[in-house]
Coordinates of C-alpha atoms in Angstrom, one line a residue:
X1 CA -85.7 120.7 -83.4
X2 CA -87.3 118.9 -80.6
X3 CA -90.5 118.4 -82.3
X4 CA -88.8 116.5 -85.3
X5 CA -86.6 114.6 -82.8
X6 CA -90.1 113.5 -81.0
X7 CA -91.5 112.8 -84.5
X8 CA -88.6 110.5 -85.5
X9 CA -88.6 108.9 -82.1
X10 CA -92.2 108.1 -82.5
X11 CA -91.6 106.3 -85.8
X12 CA -92.2 108.9 -88.2
X13 CA -91.1 108.0 -91.7
X14 CA -87.9 109.9 -92.4
X15 CA -88.3 109.1 -96.3
X16 CA -91.7 110.6 -96.5
X17 CA -92.2 113.2 -99.5
X18 CA -94.8 115.8 -100.5
X19 CA -96.8 115.6 -103.8
X20 CA -93.9 117.4 -105.3
X21 CA -91.2 114.9 -103.9
X22 CA -89.9 117.3 -101.2
X23 CA -88.3 115.5 -98.2
X24 CA -87.8 116.6 -94.7
X25 CA -84.3 117.4 -95.6
X26 CA -85.5 119.7 -98.5
X27 CA -87.6 121.7 -96.1
X28 CA -84.9 121.7 -93.2
X29 CA -82.2 123.1 -95.6
X30 CA -84.4 125.6 -97.6
X31 CA -85.5 127.2 -94.3
X32 CA -81.9 127.4 -93.2
X33 CA -82.6 125.3 -90.1
X34 CA -78.9 123.8 -89.4
X35 CA -80.2 121.8 -86.3
X36 CA -82.8 120.0 -88.0
X37 CA -80.7 119.4 -91.0
X38 CA -78.0 117.7 -88.8
X39 CA -80.6 115.8 -86.8
X40 CA -82.0 114.5 -90.2
X41 CA -78.3 113.6 -91.4
X42 CA -77.9 111.8 -88.2
X43 CA -80.9 109.8 -88.5
X44 CA -79.9 108.7 -92.2
X45 CA -82.1 110.8 -94.2
X46 CA -81.2 110.1 -98.0
X47 CA -79.0 113.1 -99.0
X48 CA -79.4 112.6 -102.7
X49 CA -83.1 112.3 -102.8
X50 CA -84.6 114.6 -105.5
X51 CA -87.8 116.3 -106.0
X52 CA -89.9 115.9 -109.0
X53 CA -87.8 118.3 -110.9
X54 CA -84.7 116.2 -110.0
X55 CA -83.0 118.7 -107.4
X56 CA -81.7 117.5 -104.1
X57 CA -82.5 119.4 -101.1
X58 CA -79.2 121.1 -100.9
X59 CA -79.3 122.1 -104.5
X60 CA -82.8 123.5 -104.0
X61 CA -81.5 125.5 -101.0
X62 CA -78.6 127.0 -102.8
X63 CA -80.7 127.9 -105.8
X64 CA -83.3 129.8 -103.7
X65 CA -80.3 131.9 -102.5
X66 CA -78.4 132.2 -105.7
X67 CA -81.0 131.6 -108.6
X68 CA -78.6 132.4 -111.5
X69 CA -76.4 129.5 -110.7
X70 CA -78.2 126.6 -112.6
X71 CA -74.8 125.0 -113.5
X72 CA -73.2 125.1 -110.1
X73 CA -72.9 122.2 -107.6
X74 CA -74.1 122.8 -104.1
X75 CA -70.6 122.5 -102.8
X76 CA -69.3 125.4 -105.2
X77 CA -72.2 127.5 -104.3
X78 CA -71.7 127.1 -100.4
X79 CA -68.0 127.9 -100.9
X80 CA -68.8 130.9 -103.2
X81 CA -71.4 132.1 -100.4
X82 CA -68.7 131.4 -97.6
X83 CA -71.1 129.3 -95.9
X84 CA -68.8 127.1 -93.7
X85 CA -71.4 125.3 -91.9
X86 CA -73.2 124.0 -95.2
X87 CA -69.8 123.4 -96.9
X88 CA -68.8 121.1 -94.0
X89 CA -72.2 119.4 -93.9
X90 CA -72.0 118.6 -97.7
X91 CA -68.3 117.2 -97.4
X92 CA -69.3 115.0 -94.4
X93 CA -72.1 113.6 -96.3
X94 CA -70.4 112.7 -99.4
X95 CA -70.1 115.8 -101.6
X96 CA -66.8 115.4 -103.7
X97 CA -64.1 117.8 -102.5
X98 CA -62.6 117.6 -106.2
X99 CA -66.0 118.3 -107.9
X100 CA -65.5 120.3 -111.2
X101 CA -67.5 123.3 -112.1
X102 CA -68.8 122.7 -115.5
X103 CA -68.5 126.4 -116.6
X104 CA -64.9 127.1 -115.7
X105 CA -63.3 124.0 -114.4
X106 CA -63.0 125.1 -110.8
X107 CA -63.0 122.9 -107.9
X108 CA -64.1 124.1 -104.5
X109 CA -60.3 124.8 -103.5
X110 CA -60.2 127.2 -106.6
X111 CA -63.0 128.8 -105.5
X112 CA -61.9 129.6 -101.9
X113 CA -58.6 130.9 -103.6
X114 CA -60.4 133.1 -106.2
X115 CA -62.6 134.4 -103.1
X116 CA -59.5 135.1 -101.0
X117 CA -61.3 133.3 -98.2
X118 CA -58.7 131.7 -95.8
X119 CA -61.2 130.1 -93.4
X120 CA -63.1 128.3 -96.4
X121 CA -59.5 127.2 -97.8
X122 CA -58.6 125.8 -94.4
X123 CA -61.8 124.0 -94.2
X124 CA -61.5 122.3 -97.6
X125 CA -57.9 121.5 -96.9
X126 CA -59.2 119.2 -94.1
X127 CA -60.9 117.1 -96.7
X128 CA -57.6 116.4 -98.7
X129 CA -58.4 118.1 -102.1
X130 CA -56.2 117.3 -104.9
X131 CA -54.1 120.5 -105.3
X132 CA -52.9 119.7 -108.8
X133 CA -56.3 119.8 -110.6
X134 CA -56.2 122.6 -113.0
X135 CA -59.2 124.9 -114.0
X136 CA -60.0 125.5 -117.8
X137 CA -57.2 128.3 -117.9
X138 CA -54.7 125.9 -116.8
X139 CA -54.1 127.3 -113.4
X140 CA -54.1 124.8 -110.3

């Protein structure tokens, strides 16, 4: 983290990209480095920057860990992985607490309930989800 901080303090371009469109954020989240990810977010890295395939950094990171989840949003994936740190980071940086999964209509709060994950449920409640949204089977 200290080298990245030194580079940024020295004027390194936080918007720089590789030939395939990867940003520093792509590399940080894909490697699981929470410290560098947080530093980049604090410094204003573009969270929604996409690579040449149209994938954001957080989406790419989740795909590496769960390759069979092409229709899932990063927030849903982090909830299913029970990753409180990434879930909080996503929500603090603009992910919609009420995002709906295209396959089953689940919101993140639905996923936490179905996973019987009390810690995730409490975290999601901090971001004021709409508790009346129903999934495709009509459950809220």
